[in-house]
Short mmCIF file of C-alpha atoms in Angstrom, two decimals:
data_model
loop_
_atom_site.label_atom_id
_atom_site.label_comp_id
_atom_site.label_asym_id
_atom_site.label_seq_id
_atom_site.Cartn_x
_atom_site.Cartn_y
_atom_site.Cartn_z
CA MET A 299 0.00 0.00 0.00
CA SER A 300 1.54 3.32 -1.07
CA LYS A 301 -0.89 5.60 0.79
CA PRO A 302 -4.14 4.63 2.57
CA LEU A 303 -7.32 6.06 1.03
CA VAL A 304 -10.96 6.24 2.10
CA LEU A 305 -13.76 5.95 -0.44
CA THR A 306 -16.41 8.49 0.58
CA TYR A 307 -19.95 8.99 -0.66
CA ASP A 308 -21.57 12.37 0.00
CA VAL A 309 -25.27 12.25 -0.91
CA GLY A 310 -26.61 15.81 -0.91
CA THR A 311 -29.72 17.78 -1.75
CA GLN A 312 -28.49 18.91 -5.17
CA SER A 313 -25.88 16.29 -6.11
CA THR A 314 -24.00 13.13 -5.15
CA ARG A 315 -20.22 12.88 -4.89
CA ALA A 316 -17.84 9.95 -4.66
CA ALA A 317 -14.28 10.77 -3.63
CA LEU A 318 -10.98 9.22 -2.67
CA VAL A 319 -9.49 11.00 0.36
CA ASP A 320 -6.00 10.59 1.81
CA LYS A 321 -4.64 11.17 5.33
CA GLU A 322 -3.44 14.69 4.47
CA GLY A 323 -6.98 15.76 3.63
CA ASN A 324 -6.41 15.77 -0.11
CA ILE A 325 -9.29 14.91 -2.42
CA VAL A 326 -7.21 12.58 -4.58
CA ASP A 327 -10.03 12.32 -7.09
CA LYS A 328 -13.74 13.09 -7.11
CA VAL A 329 -16.78 12.53 -9.30
CA GLN A 330 -19.87 14.65 -8.80
CA ILE A 331 -23.21 14.23 -10.53
CA LYS A 332 -25.75 17.02 -10.19
CA TYR A 333 -29.38 15.96 -10.16
CA LYS A 334 -31.55 16.99 -13.06
CA GLU A 335 -34.54 16.85 -10.72
CA PRO A 336 -33.57 16.99 -7.01
CA TYR A 337 -37.15 16.06 -6.11
CA PHE A 338 -40.57 15.98 -7.71
CA ARG A 339 -43.95 17.19 -6.49
CA GLN A 340 -47.13 15.17 -6.93
CA GLU A 341 -48.95 17.86 -4.96
CA PRO A 342 -48.07 21.46 -3.98
CA GLY A 343 -45.63 21.43 -1.08
CA TRP A 344 -44.66 17.79 -1.49
CA ALA A 345 -41.08 16.73 -2.20
CA GLU A 346 -40.38 13.11 -3.08
CA GLN A 347 -37.82 11.06 -4.95
CA LYS A 348 -37.79 7.63 -6.58
CA THR A 349 -36.60 4.80 -4.36
CA ASP A 350 -33.38 3.93 -6.24
CA PHE A 351 -32.49 7.51 -7.16
CA TYR A 352 -29.77 8.13 -4.57
CA PHE A 353 -28.27 4.65 -4.69
CA ALA A 354 -28.11 4.83 -8.49
CA HIS A 355 -26.29 8.17 -8.31
CA MET A 356 -23.87 6.75 -5.72
CA CYS A 357 -23.11 3.83 -8.01
CA ALA A 358 -22.76 6.02 -11.10
CA CYS A 359 -20.27 8.34 -9.36
CA SER A 360 -18.42 5.42 -7.82
CA LYS A 361 -18.13 3.49 -11.07
CA VAL A 362 -16.50 6.40 -12.92
CA LEU A 363 -14.22 7.23 -10.00
CA LEU A 364 -12.96 3.71 -9.46
CA ASP A 365 -12.67 2.84 -13.15
CA ARG A 366 -10.18 5.67 -13.61
CA ASN A 367 -8.32 4.85 -10.37
CA LYS A 368 -7.86 1.10 -10.73
CA GLU A 369 -4.22 1.35 -9.69
CA LYS A 370 -5.30 2.79 -6.33
CA GLU A 371 -7.85 0.09 -5.47
CA SER A 372 -5.46 -1.74 -3.16
CA ASP A 373 -4.90 1.49 -1.20
CA ILE A 374 -8.60 1.85 -0.26
CA ILE A 375 -8.97 0.73 3.36
CA ALA A 376 -12.71 1.39 3.87
CA ALA A 377 -15.77 3.28 2.64
CA ALA A 378 -17.91 5.89 4.40
CA ILE A 379 -21.33 7.29 3.54
CA THR A 380 -22.67 10.70 4.65
CA VAL A 381 -26.17 11.74 3.64
CA ILE A 382 -28.78 14.51 3.90
CA ARG A 383 -31.00 14.37 6.97
CA ASP A 384 -34.72 13.99 7.64
CA THR A 385 -35.34 12.02 4.45
CA LEU A 386 -37.39 8.86 5.05
CA VAL A 387 -37.69 5.48 3.34
CA PHE A 388 -40.56 3.07 4.06
CA LEU A 389 -39.67 -0.64 3.67
CA ASP A 390 -41.59 -3.91 3.53
CA GLU A 391 -40.66 -7.20 5.20
CA HIS A 392 -37.99 -7.81 2.55
CA ASN A 393 -36.54 -4.28 2.97
CA ARG A 394 -37.98 -3.17 -0.35
CA PRO A 395 -39.49 0.33 -0.50
CA THR A 396 -43.28 0.51 -0.19
CA ARG A 397 -43.51 4.05 -1.57
CA ASP A 398 -41.36 6.88 -2.92
CA ILE A 399 -38.79 8.48 -0.61
CA ILE A 400 -40.07 11.53 1.29
CA HIS A 401 -37.52 14.35 1.02
CA TRP A 402 -36.51 16.69 3.84
CA LEU A 403 -37.89 19.65 1.86
CA ASP A 404 -41.38 18.08 1.86
CA ALA A 405 -43.86 20.46 3.54
CA ARG A 406 -47.04 18.36 3.70
CA LYS A 407 -48.97 18.25 6.95
CA CYS A 408 -51.28 15.62 8.37
CA GLU A 409 -54.37 16.24 10.45
CA PHE A 410 -54.05 16.66 14.18
CA ASP A 411 -56.39 13.88 15.32
CA ASN A 412 -55.98 14.34 19.10
CA PRO A 413 -53.45 11.50 19.45
CA PHE A 414 -51.80 12.64 22.71
CA PRO A 415 -52.69 11.12 26.09
CA ALA A 416 -54.31 13.64 28.44
CA TRP A 417 -51.28 13.84 30.72
CA LYS A 418 -48.98 14.66 27.79
CA THR A 419 -51.37 17.32 26.48
CA ALA A 420 -51.35 18.90 29.93
CA ALA A 421 -47.56 18.68 30.14
CA PHE A 422 -47.12 20.35 26.73
CA LYS A 423 -49.40 23.20 27.80
CA LEU A 424 -47.56 23.58 31.10
CA VAL A 425 -44.16 24.06 29.46
CA GLY A 426 -45.46 26.26 26.62
CA MET A 427 -45.10 23.59 23.96
CA ASP A 428 -48.79 23.16 23.16
CA LYS A 429 -48.71 24.71 19.69
CA GLY A 430 -45.21 23.44 18.90
CA SER A 431 -46.12 19.85 19.77
CA LYS A 432 -49.08 19.97 17.39
CA ILE A 433 -46.88 21.37 14.61
CA GLY A 434 -44.33 18.63 15.29
CA TYR A 435 -47.05 16.01 14.99
CA ARG A 436 -48.58 17.53 11.85
CA THR A 437 -45.24 17.88 10.03
CA SER A 438 -44.24 14.25 10.70
CA LYS A 439 -44.25 12.35 7.41
CA VAL A 440 -44.72 9.13 9.37
CA ASN A 441 -48.03 10.41 10.71
CA TRP A 442 -49.09 11.58 7.24
CA VAL A 443 -48.48 8.14 5.70
CA ARG A 444 -50.31 6.41 8.54
CA GLN A 445 -53.33 8.70 8.11
CA ASN A 446 -53.45 8.99 4.33
CA GLN A 447 -51.96 5.78 2.96
CA PRO A 448 -53.17 3.01 5.30
CA GLU A 449 -52.43 0.26 2.77
CA ILE A 450 -48.84 1.39 2.47
CA TRP A 451 -48.62 1.74 6.24
CA LYS A 452 -49.87 -1.83 6.62
CA LYS A 453 -47.17 -3.13 4.25
CA THR A 454 -44.44 -1.05 5.89
CA LYS A 455 -42.32 -3.06 8.33
CA LYS A 456 -39.39 -0.67 8.71
CA ILE A 457 -39.13 3.13 8.62
CA VAL A 458 -35.55 4.26 8.10
CA CYS A 459 -33.54 7.37 7.40
CA LEU A 460 -32.06 7.50 3.91
CA PRO A 461 -28.48 6.70 5.00
CA ALA A 462 -29.61 3.48 6.70
CA TYR A 463 -31.26 2.42 3.45
CA LEU A 464 -28.09 3.21 1.48
CA ASN A 465 -26.07 1.24 4.02
CA TYR A 466 -28.41 -1.67 3.40
CA ARG A 467 -28.01 -1.41 -0.38
CA MET A 468 -24.21 -1.43 -0.01
CA THR A 469 -23.80 -4.04 2.75
CA GLY A 470 -27.07 -5.95 3.16
CA LYS A 471 -27.24 -4.69 6.78
CA LEU A 472 -30.02 -2.32 7.89
CA VAL A 473 -28.08 -0.41 10.52
CA ASP A 474 -26.72 3.08 11.18
CA SER A 475 -25.23 5.38 13.82
CA PRO A 476 -27.16 7.83 16.04
CA ALA A 477 -25.17 10.64 14.39
CA ASN A 478 -26.78 9.68 11.08
CA THR A 479 -30.30 9.24 12.45
CA ILE A 480 -31.69 12.77 12.30
CA ALA A 481 -35.37 12.91 11.35
CA HIS A 482 -38.92 13.19 12.70
CA ILE A 483 -38.69 9.78 14.31
CA PRO A 484 -38.56 8.79 18.02
CA MET A 485 -34.85 9.25 18.68
CA ASP A 486 -33.49 10.21 22.10
CA TRP A 487 -30.49 12.22 20.96
CA LYS A 488 -29.28 12.86 24.50
CA LYS A 489 -29.02 9.13 25.24
CA LYS A 490 -28.20 8.33 21.59
CA GLN A 491 -30.80 5.57 21.44
CA TRP A 492 -34.44 5.09 20.50
CA MET A 493 -36.94 6.73 22.85
CA GLY A 494 -38.63 4.65 25.51
CA GLU A 495 -42.34 3.89 25.14
CA ASN A 496 -43.33 6.51 27.75
CA ASP A 497 -40.98 9.34 26.77
CA LEU A 498 -42.83 12.65 26.66
CA THR A 499 -42.28 13.55 23.01
CA ARG A 500 -42.52 10.07 21.50
CA CYS A 501 -46.19 10.74 20.74
CA LEU A 502 -45.19 13.40 18.19
CA TYR A 503 -44.05 10.66 15.80
CA ASP A 504 -44.68 7.36 17.50
CA VAL A 505 -43.11 4.80 15.18
CA PRO A 506 -43.66 1.35 16.70
CA GLN A 507 -40.44 -0.13 18.08
CA GLU A 508 -40.49 -3.08 15.68
CA LYS A 509 -40.43 -0.68 12.71
CA LEU A 510 -37.10 0.85 13.82
CA TYR A 511 -33.60 -0.44 13.10
CA ASP A 512 -30.33 -1.23 14.88
CA LEU A 513 -27.95 1.53 15.96
CA VAL A 514 -24.18 1.33 16.38
CA PRO A 515 -21.65 4.03 17.42
CA SER A 516 -19.78 6.05 14.81
CA GLY A 517 -16.54 4.40 13.83
CA GLU A 518 -17.85 0.85 13.94
CA VAL A 519 -18.05 -1.39 10.89
CA LEU A 520 -21.61 -1.33 9.53
CA GLY A 521 -20.99 -4.18 7.13
CA TYR A 522 -19.04 -5.08 4.02
CA ILE A 523 -19.63 -4.30 0.34
CA THR A 524 -21.73 -7.12 -1.10
CA GLU A 525 -21.11 -8.80 -4.43
CA GLU A 526 -24.15 -7.06 -5.94
CA ALA A 527 -23.09 -3.62 -4.66
CA ALA A 528 -19.54 -4.21 -5.87
CA GLU A 529 -20.79 -5.01 -9.36
CA LEU A 530 -23.03 -1.92 -9.46
CA SER A 531 -20.64 0.58 -7.84
CA GLY A 532 -17.20 -0.74 -8.79
CA ALA A 533 -16.22 -0.72 -5.11
CA PRO A 534 -14.15 -3.72 -3.98
CA LYS A 535 -16.25 -6.62 -2.72
CA GLY A 536 -15.77 -7.11 1.03
CA LEU A 537 -14.59 -3.53 1.62
CA PRO A 538 -15.70 -2.47 5.14
CA VAL A 539 -18.21 0.38 5.42
CA ILE A 540 -17.63 2.49 8.54
CA ALA A 541 -20.45 4.22 10.45
CA THR A 542 -20.08 8.01 10.28
CA GLY A 543 -22.78 10.65 10.59
CA ALA A 544 -25.14 12.94 8.70
CA ASP A 545 -23.84 15.58 6.32
CA LYS A 546 -23.89 18.40 8.88
CA ALA A 547 -22.11 16.28 11.51
CA CYS A 548 -19.39 15.22 9.08
CA GLU A 549 -19.06 18.75 7.73
CA THR A 550 -18.63 20.14 11.26
CA LEU A 551 -15.79 17.71 11.97
CA GLY A 552 -14.35 18.28 8.49
CA LEU A 553 -14.15 22.00 9.31
CA SER A 554 -12.08 21.11 12.44
CA VAL A 555 -14.83 22.08 14.90
CA ALA A 556 -14.07 19.69 17.77
CA SER A 557 -13.50 22.12 20.65
CA ASP A 558 -15.59 24.60 22.61
CA GLU A 559 -14.28 27.85 21.14
CA LYS A 560 -15.06 27.01 17.51
CA ALA A 561 -18.30 27.06 15.52
CA ALA A 562 -19.12 25.74 12.06
CA ILE A 563 -21.28 27.69 9.64
CA SER A 564 -22.80 25.79 6.74
CA PHE A 565 -23.88 27.94 3.82
CA GLY A 566 -25.93 25.19 2.20
CA THR A 567 -29.45 24.68 0.95
CA SER A 568 -30.24 24.78 4.63
CA SER A 569 -27.87 27.09 6.53
CA THR A 570 -26.78 26.15 10.03
CA ILE A 571 -24.53 27.10 12.88
CA GLU A 572 -23.13 24.17 14.83
CA MET A 573 -20.98 23.95 17.93
CA TYR A 574 -19.13 21.13 19.66
CA SER A 575 -19.98 20.14 23.21
CA GLU A 576 -19.12 17.19 25.40
CA LYS A 577 -22.02 18.21 27.63
CA TYR A 578 -25.57 17.89 26.32
CA PHE A 579 -27.67 21.07 26.22
CA GLU A 580 -30.64 22.30 24.20
CA PRO A 581 -29.52 25.03 21.78
CA GLN A 582 -33.03 26.46 22.10
CA GLN A 583 -35.82 25.41 24.40
CA PHE A 584 -37.33 22.10 23.20
CA LEU A 585 -34.72 21.82 20.42
CA PRO A 586 -32.33 18.85 20.85
CA SER A 587 -28.61 18.73 20.25
CA TYR A 588 -27.75 16.08 17.69
CA PRO A 589 -25.01 13.47 18.21
CA ALA A 590 -21.60 14.40 16.86
CA VAL A 591 -19.60 11.87 14.88
CA ILE A 592 -17.21 11.95 17.84
CA ASN A 593 -19.10 9.57 20.09
CA ASN A 594 -18.74 11.40 23.41
CA ALA A 595 -20.02 14.71 22.04
CA TRP A 596 -22.96 16.55 20.52
CA ASN A 597 -23.36 19.27 17.90
CA PRO A 598 -25.80 21.88 19.21
CA GLU A 599 -27.30 23.45 16.11
CA ILE A 600 -29.75 26.08 14.97
CA GLN A 601 -30.91 26.01 11.39
CA VAL A 602 -32.16 28.52 8.84
CA PHE A 603 -34.29 26.04 6.95
CA ARG A 604 -34.16 27.59 3.50
CA GLY A 605 -30.75 29.23 3.88
CA PHE A 606 -28.82 29.69 0.66
CA TRP A 607 -31.69 28.06 -1.20
CA MET A 608 -33.13 31.59 -1.11
CA LEU A 609 -30.42 32.81 -3.47
CA SER A 610 -31.34 30.07 -5.94
CA TRP A 611 -34.99 31.02 -5.46
CA PHE A 612 -34.15 34.68 -6.11
CA ILE A 613 -32.25 33.88 -9.31
CA LYS A 614 -35.04 31.60 -10.52
CA GLU A 615 -37.84 34.08 -9.84
CA PHE A 616 -36.17 37.45 -10.52
CA GLY A 617 -32.84 36.82 -12.26
CA ASP A 618 -33.64 36.19 -15.93
CA LYS A 619 -31.80 39.29 -17.10
CA ASP A 620 -28.82 38.60 -14.85
CA ARG A 621 -28.63 34.99 -16.03
CA GLU A 622 -28.46 36.19 -19.63
CA THR A 623 -25.78 38.77 -18.81
CA ALA A 624 -23.74 36.23 -16.84
CA GLU A 625 -23.95 33.70 -19.67
CA ALA A 626 -22.71 36.30 -22.14
CA MET A 627 -19.77 37.06 -19.82
CA GLY A 628 -18.99 33.36 -19.39
CA ILE A 629 -19.58 33.32 -15.63
CA SER A 630 -22.25 31.89 -13.35
CA PRO A 631 -25.30 33.94 -12.31
CA GLU A 632 -24.13 33.67 -8.68
CA GLU A 633 -20.73 35.15 -9.50
CA TYR A 634 -22.31 37.99 -11.45
CA LEU A 635 -24.81 38.78 -8.68
CA ASN A 636 -22.11 38.56 -6.00
CA ASN A 637 -20.09 41.13 -7.94
CA LYS A 638 -23.09 43.46 -8.22
CA ALA A 639 -24.09 42.96 -4.57
CA SER A 640 -20.55 43.76 -3.41
CA GLU A 641 -21.13 47.28 -4.73
CA VAL A 642 -24.05 47.67 -2.30
CA PRO A 643 -22.93 49.07 1.08
CA ALA A 644 -23.24 47.03 4.28
CA GLY A 645 -26.79 47.33 5.60
CA CYS A 646 -28.25 47.66 2.08
CA GLN A 647 -29.10 51.30 2.74
CA GLY A 648 -31.85 50.36 5.18
CA LEU A 649 -33.22 47.23 3.51
CA MET A 650 -33.49 44.25 5.84
CA LEU A 651 -34.65 40.66 5.35
CA GLN A 652 -35.68 38.07 7.92
CA PRO A 653 -35.24 34.59 6.35
CA TYR A 654 -38.19 32.73 7.87
CA TRP A 655 -39.34 31.30 4.54
CA THR A 656 -40.29 28.06 6.33
CA PRO A 657 -41.98 28.04 9.78
CA ASP A 658 -40.71 25.64 12.41
CA VAL A 659 -41.71 24.24 15.80
CA LEU A 660 -40.19 27.19 17.66
CA LYS A 661 -41.61 29.86 15.33
CA PRO A 662 -44.83 28.21 14.15
CA ASP A 663 -46.44 31.42 12.87
CA SER A 664 -43.39 32.82 11.12
CA TYR A 665 -43.17 34.15 7.58
CA GLY A 666 -40.32 35.74 5.69
CA ALA A 667 -40.15 39.52 5.84
CA ILE A 668 -38.39 42.26 3.89
CA ILE A 669 -38.65 45.75 5.37
CA GLY A 670 -37.22 49.18 4.61
CA PHE A 671 -37.87 49.43 0.88
CA SER A 672 -37.20 52.78 -0.80
CA ASP A 673 -37.22 53.89 -4.41
CA TYR A 674 -33.43 53.68 -4.70
CA HIS A 675 -33.29 49.98 -3.86
CA THR A 676 -32.48 47.53 -6.66
CA ARG A 677 -32.63 43.77 -6.99
CA TYR A 678 -28.95 43.72 -5.99
CA HIS A 679 -29.93 45.25 -2.65
CA VAL A 680 -32.43 42.41 -2.22
CA TYR A 681 -29.81 39.80 -3.15
CA ARG A 682 -27.36 41.18 -0.60
CA ALA A 683 -30.13 41.54 1.98
CA ILE A 684 -30.77 37.79 1.71
CA ILE A 685 -27.14 37.07 2.63
CA GLU A 686 -27.18 39.66 5.41
CA GLY A 687 -30.45 38.30 6.77
CA ILE A 688 -29.08 34.76 6.92
CA CYS A 689 -25.95 36.02 8.70
CA LEU A 690 -27.95 38.09 11.21
CA GLU A 691 -30.16 35.09 11.98
CA LEU A 692 -27.12 32.86 12.45
CA TYR A 693 -25.56 35.50 14.71
CA MET A 694 -28.71 35.59 16.84
CA SER A 695 -28.58 31.80 16.98
CA MET A 696 -24.94 31.84 18.12
CA LYS A 697 -25.66 34.28 20.95
CA ALA A 698 -28.56 32.09 22.13
CA MET A 699 -26.41 28.96 22.09
CA GLU A 700 -23.48 30.67 23.81
CA LYS A 701 -25.79 31.67 26.64
CA ARG A 702 -27.47 28.28 27.02
CA GLY A 703 -24.27 26.26 26.70
CA LYS A 704 -21.97 28.70 28.52
CA LYS A 705 -19.74 28.93 25.45
CA ASN A 706 -17.53 31.69 24.06
CA ILE A 707 -17.00 31.29 20.34
CA LYS A 708 -13.76 32.83 19.05
CA GLU A 709 -13.44 31.35 15.55
CA LEU A 710 -15.83 30.54 12.72
CA PHE A 711 -15.23 27.90 10.07
CA VAL A 712 -17.40 28.05 6.98
CA GLY A 713 -18.46 25.30 4.56
CA GLY A 714 -21.25 24.45 2.15
CA GLY A 715 -21.74 25.58 -1.42
CA GLY A 716 -22.30 29.21 -0.43
CA SER A 717 -18.85 29.36 1.17
CA LYS A 718 -17.36 29.60 -2.33
CA SER A 719 -18.59 33.21 -2.29
CA ASP A 720 -16.00 35.66 -0.90
CA LEU A 721 -18.83 38.15 -0.46
CA ALA A 722 -20.85 35.80 1.75
CA CYS A 723 -17.79 34.92 3.85
CA GLN A 724 -16.89 38.58 4.33
CA ILE A 725 -20.45 39.53 5.30
CA LEU A 726 -20.37 36.65 7.81
CA ALA A 727 -17.11 37.96 9.34
CA ASP A 728 -18.43 41.52 9.43
CA THR A 729 -21.69 40.45 11.08
CA PHE A 730 -20.12 38.27 13.78
CA GLY A 731 -17.06 40.44 14.36
CA LEU A 732 -14.98 37.26 14.27
CA PRO A 733 -12.45 35.83 11.82
CA VAL A 734 -14.04 33.44 9.35
CA LYS A 735 -11.81 30.60 8.13
CA ARG A 736 -12.29 28.70 4.91
CA ILE A 737 -10.43 25.44 4.56
CA HIS A 738 -8.51 24.06 1.61
CA THR A 739 -11.51 22.27 0.08
CA HIS A 740 -15.26 22.70 -0.22
CA GLU A 741 -15.63 18.96 0.40
CA ALA A 742 -15.74 19.24 4.21
CA CYS A 743 -18.35 16.46 4.47
CA SER A 744 -16.01 14.03 2.75
CA ILE A 745 -13.08 15.16 4.91
CA GLY A 746 -15.11 14.56 8.09
CA ALA A 747 -16.38 11.15 6.96
CA ALA A 748 -12.88 10.09 5.92
CA MET A 749 -11.41 11.29 9.22
CA VAL A 750 -13.85 9.13 11.21
CA THR A 751 -12.78 6.20 9.05
CA PHE A 752 -9.05 6.81 9.44
CA VAL A 753 -9.43 7.05 13.23
CA ALA A 754 -11.55 3.87 13.25
CA LYS A 755 -8.91 2.03 11.22
CA GLY A 756 -6.10 3.17 13.53
CA GLU A 757 -4.45 5.51 11.04
CA PHE A 758 -4.77 8.33 13.62
CA LYS A 759 -4.60 7.86 17.37
CA ASP A 760 -7.45 10.36 17.90
CA PHE A 761 -9.44 13.13 16.23
CA ASN A 762 -7.02 15.88 17.26
CA GLU A 763 -4.30 14.14 15.28
CA GLY A 764 -6.74 13.68 12.41
CA ILE A 765 -7.63 17.38 12.35
CA LYS A 766 -3.98 18.46 12.36
CA SER A 767 -3.27 16.19 9.42
CA MET A 768 -6.42 16.65 7.32
CA VAL A 769 -7.73 20.22 7.80
CA HIS A 770 -5.77 23.15 6.36
CA ILE A 771 -6.79 26.82 6.45
CA LYS A 772 -6.81 28.38 2.99
CA ASP A 773 -8.48 31.78 3.53
CA VAL A 774 -9.16 34.01 6.53
CA PHE A 775 -11.79 36.77 6.31
CA THR A 776 -11.09 39.48 8.89
CA PRO A 777 -14.04 41.58 10.06
CA ASP A 778 -14.31 45.20 8.96
CA GLU A 779 -14.98 47.10 12.18
CA LYS A 780 -17.10 49.79 10.51
CA ASN A 781 -19.30 47.19 8.83
CA HIS A 782 -19.52 45.22 12.09
CA GLU A 783 -20.79 48.34 13.84
CA THR A 784 -23.40 48.77 11.09
CA TYR A 785 -24.59 45.18 11.48
CA MET A 786 -24.72 45.41 15.28
CA ASN A 787 -26.86 48.55 15.02
CA MET A 788 -29.17 46.68 12.64
CA TYR A 789 -29.24 43.63 14.90
CA ASN A 790 -29.76 45.32 18.26
CA LYS A 791 -32.09 48.10 17.19
CA VAL A 792 -34.19 46.34 14.54
CA TYR A 793 -33.50 42.75 13.54
CA ARG A 794 -33.96 40.89 16.83
CA LYS A 795 -37.17 42.82 17.50
CA ILE A 796 -38.93 42.07 14.20
CA TYR A 797 -40.41 38.65 14.96
CA LYS A 798 -41.64 39.58 18.44
CA ASN A 799 -43.43 42.66 17.15
CA VAL A 800 -44.84 41.18 13.93
CA ARG A 801 -45.76 37.76 15.32
CA PRO A 802 -49.40 38.71 16.10
CA LEU A 803 -49.87 39.72 12.46
CA TYR A 804 -48.25 36.47 11.29
CA ALA A 805 -50.66 34.53 13.50
CA THR A 806 -53.60 36.38 11.98
CA MET A 807 -52.32 35.66 8.47
CA ASN A 808 -51.93 32.01 9.39
CA ASN A 809 -55.52 31.82 10.63
CA LEU A 810 -56.80 33.49 7.47
CA LYS A 811 -54.87 31.01 5.32
CA GLU A 812 -56.18 28.02 7.25
CA ARG A 813 -59.72 29.33 6.82
CA ASN A 814 -59.09 29.79 3.06
CA MET A 815 -59.56 33.54 3.36
CA LEU A 816 -56.16 34.35 1.82
#
């Protein structure tokens, strides 16, 4: 063996990647296939995908990658799979899908049919979770299938997160780690095991115990590449597959965030801020911390659900002219719009956006808001305001988590597709007043998954050694003090007060919508 390699699969919202990663954190080779249709909608608000879609893309990437790296096959010591979260697969007694995969972007809601025992209803009211618990129940795709597709529910013997299904397709074993089991299913993330029958919140999405699957810690062998998977993917038969974690967990580790003073920002379809903690705490009331891929730790996280998706939405809905101009210049629409938005001063001359495009359990009545319009504002002000709004929301999230977890964040590490934008990284640094560090690759998920595998295989003695070897700082964005002052004025005097003051109007709008009056 000349140099040990890990074969990683990163199954994302917009594309799938297969990569070979070495111990120095180099992406030796990579194949990425972007989806022509990331999901399809049979009804407004739905988001589904065909059952073999992700596995087929894994195999297609893998086949090309390994065919052109045949001489390196003997160097591959294991495989690792990291996957998008909250995406569910329903399986029959033979582990064959009973329906299409339900995507994490699916927004359907079931009926609230008074399923909670009286004592739990009283408990939810007592702690102020009455409305949130009902939203949690209604947004559970498990509950929707049980209510609306009883025949499918009857045939369904296992309900699994997408990575567990992909593990099964690769190894024949239906098993995964707690760090990869992030969805609206009855998981006790503090104990890193399935909830007990009488746990308070199990009733929100009460999957029967027999429909769940086995859990193992990160770093353990999930199984070995089967003959069928080897033929389809080109991966060596018998290659061990190591348990890792979900995309955000692997990305956080791949950005070197494994100590209390660091935080990871993901500028992805969904934008998040994640910390590292060896003590469990709720990042917000009623919001759990998810297991880190380092088994004795958690990643407290707050999420902006639509995140940098909003820039894609903006380009799709309002950017026809800019797309044409960018194409004529031979650059991407994002690069063109970033250049134009960089000419807009910090604070967008009074235009401010709050990125609540998708309501959640903690803000059930929320809607997105843009305030401060004047006649001199352009679409480039709106584009920049989206980035600023995401950064302000992430800043508010960091301050909340610092207080609850008794943390003091000193460094930010940024990943995700949006981190390719110098403008976004600089706005992030200016908003937080902290240095923002961008590592040597945008493939932080693959770096994190590979690092777990190298540690598991004994190539590193621990994760600190892995981080020193595999994570390298490429760019540092230093905050501009004048811009930071502008953003703090916006935050303290306006931004953090918007939701509290507008919430009654949001609630009224919600009621009107539910009564079909809007």
